[in-house]
């Protein structure tokens, strides 16, 4: 549901009063407050629903609390993807107010001189540690934020001994509602359709960026992430509290985390069970404990990928836990409240030793001392060479690393590392730094863990260099380099020569530049290799090129180059089928490439057709075009009656017969394309839980222009195509048994050498088996979409 920008005066006034932002923040952000009449009362995907606190009430509530308590600071730290305020509440004893600088100073000591920080801890036993509690990152998991509101009230006003002791030892940071959009619309994801609890390696969304900034600001000793709903994973053990099962990401200093995590989890369980009599439901009255994956299971709930909020926080030294309450009701709120209280009591009792081990993680990084890792696992440094004509991808990577507290330096002179010479201006990530584990998990190639466990909970590979398209060369030996610390990368493009000008098909920014020029009325041509040319005067394009960050030069326009035009793109909208918006990553990829993108639902295509578009993209589950939906929550997102399938198929056929382009991305879309009769290929789909990075041989022209043989691709629920004799095969999985590079993919040998991108010969239908727009993460593959759109 869309948010109306005009709201009633009373509601607007109360919400404005509830937003204590700083003057600078007020000037830079314009909030788009929710109309209370548009807020949903519950989700069809939840088996229980209750009268949870609506988002429009939360700001008002927090303002009332802040006025009445001298322990509380309420801030707006940012905005959601639709402009809703992100509330952060900091609670500490009154004598700590205005003295948070001590904690910040300790943070700096942790990273710069951990031994001195350890001494300070030993000599100042009255210090306070930051503990962060994250509220309802999934919008339909309402109980988390409701429990947080109750905890805020307790720690704002109560004076019992437990409350006072916790406040004497901790600073509590509540990220009250991390996903306002989802809470308002009763959906799992934010307004862009992104599952925020899968975004912590990419950090594509403002809500994720706000949480990362908070973690970086405080470096909390404990991080609790509130979720639901898990019940009956083990007999009479209700809810879930991490730590996780294997496999554990090898970039952790896991021994330091594991030393305390299980004790803390069992302390949460103990607190829940001690209040068992306060629960009303039979599920809770009969419970004998909680499900703790590492204790109660062999595998299936891993902490391997850094995409989840607590797993990401662990790289900042936090003892991170996902808390999954059993039910969506007041008992569920009580369970969550008790679990958090158990963690706070445990942190208070053990803060001195727990924070010493947090600092020890940073000491290991700084001293390049990783006692539980094989020698050579961490390189001495990563070298990030810069493309002088298109530095945009590397610049994006450097900025991303810096935003994650990873230090990057830039060479002031030419140097040699690992036997290779590099020019002045090259970026370097030295691995003798506090957060070496986070740096390495972002920059390493990953590993094939197929044989380690039967299945993975989510993705098993995410290499930024391979999936964002920049070089990160691991250097094992020490080397000398004169370098300066990079604070912020300022990327400004330039135009040189008299023209015509070549715009290489080299990055997302390059394609975005082309689309921007097309919208400005500049004529552009494209050659067989996918490169673009314009004969416009330098002063016509200079300002736009500067903003792009590319450096373009004169070049001769090839005779075969053909003119391209601005294209109107429709993407089939998955509004939330099976609690996922499966099209959202591809939609964001198309937007970042600079295309005008419109979401169209299956029912809209069936009833209205596609005549106003040039391109139709299907990226998502095949269930979108199922004639009927068996799950109640899915019904509103698919066809509204079985006959609409026939209308959908007829309108897609008419669209293609009229010169339109059809692009299918991924396994679900490929199966749907087969159902629609648009391909005669055999579509072969792997396991649902298989995913990872594979070597792909691209033809390097047309749909795969700008890519080479022995290149990279990403699969999630892998798909490939057989019986493709009458099609144009643009890419195949590499025809070697080691073509699968990193991730988890059982029986991947069946896909070796098989077609993974094909184009039908008799109609403008392209099937892309790779995840070209996965969660806004696979930047390097985005140009497969633009190539498919521009290819004649």
GROMACS .gro file of C-alpha atoms in nm, residues 511-521 544 594:
model
   13
  511UNK     CA    1   2.543   0.223  -1.825
  512UNK     CA    2   2.373   0.474  -1.597
  513UNK     CA    3   2.568   0.750  -1.774
  514UNK     CA    4   2.438   0.625  -2.110
  515UNK     CA    5   2.078   0.620  -1.990
  516UNK     CA    6   2.114   0.968  -1.840
  517UNK     CA    7   2.248   1.104  -2.169
  518UNK     CA    8   1.963   0.938  -2.360
  519UNK     CA    9   1.711   1.108  -2.132
  520UNK     CA   10   1.888   1.438  -2.202
  521UNK     CA   11   1.834   1.386  -2.576
  544UNK     CA   12   2.695   1.452  -1.665
  594UNK     CA   13   1.937   0.415  -1.509
   0.00000   0.00000   0.00000
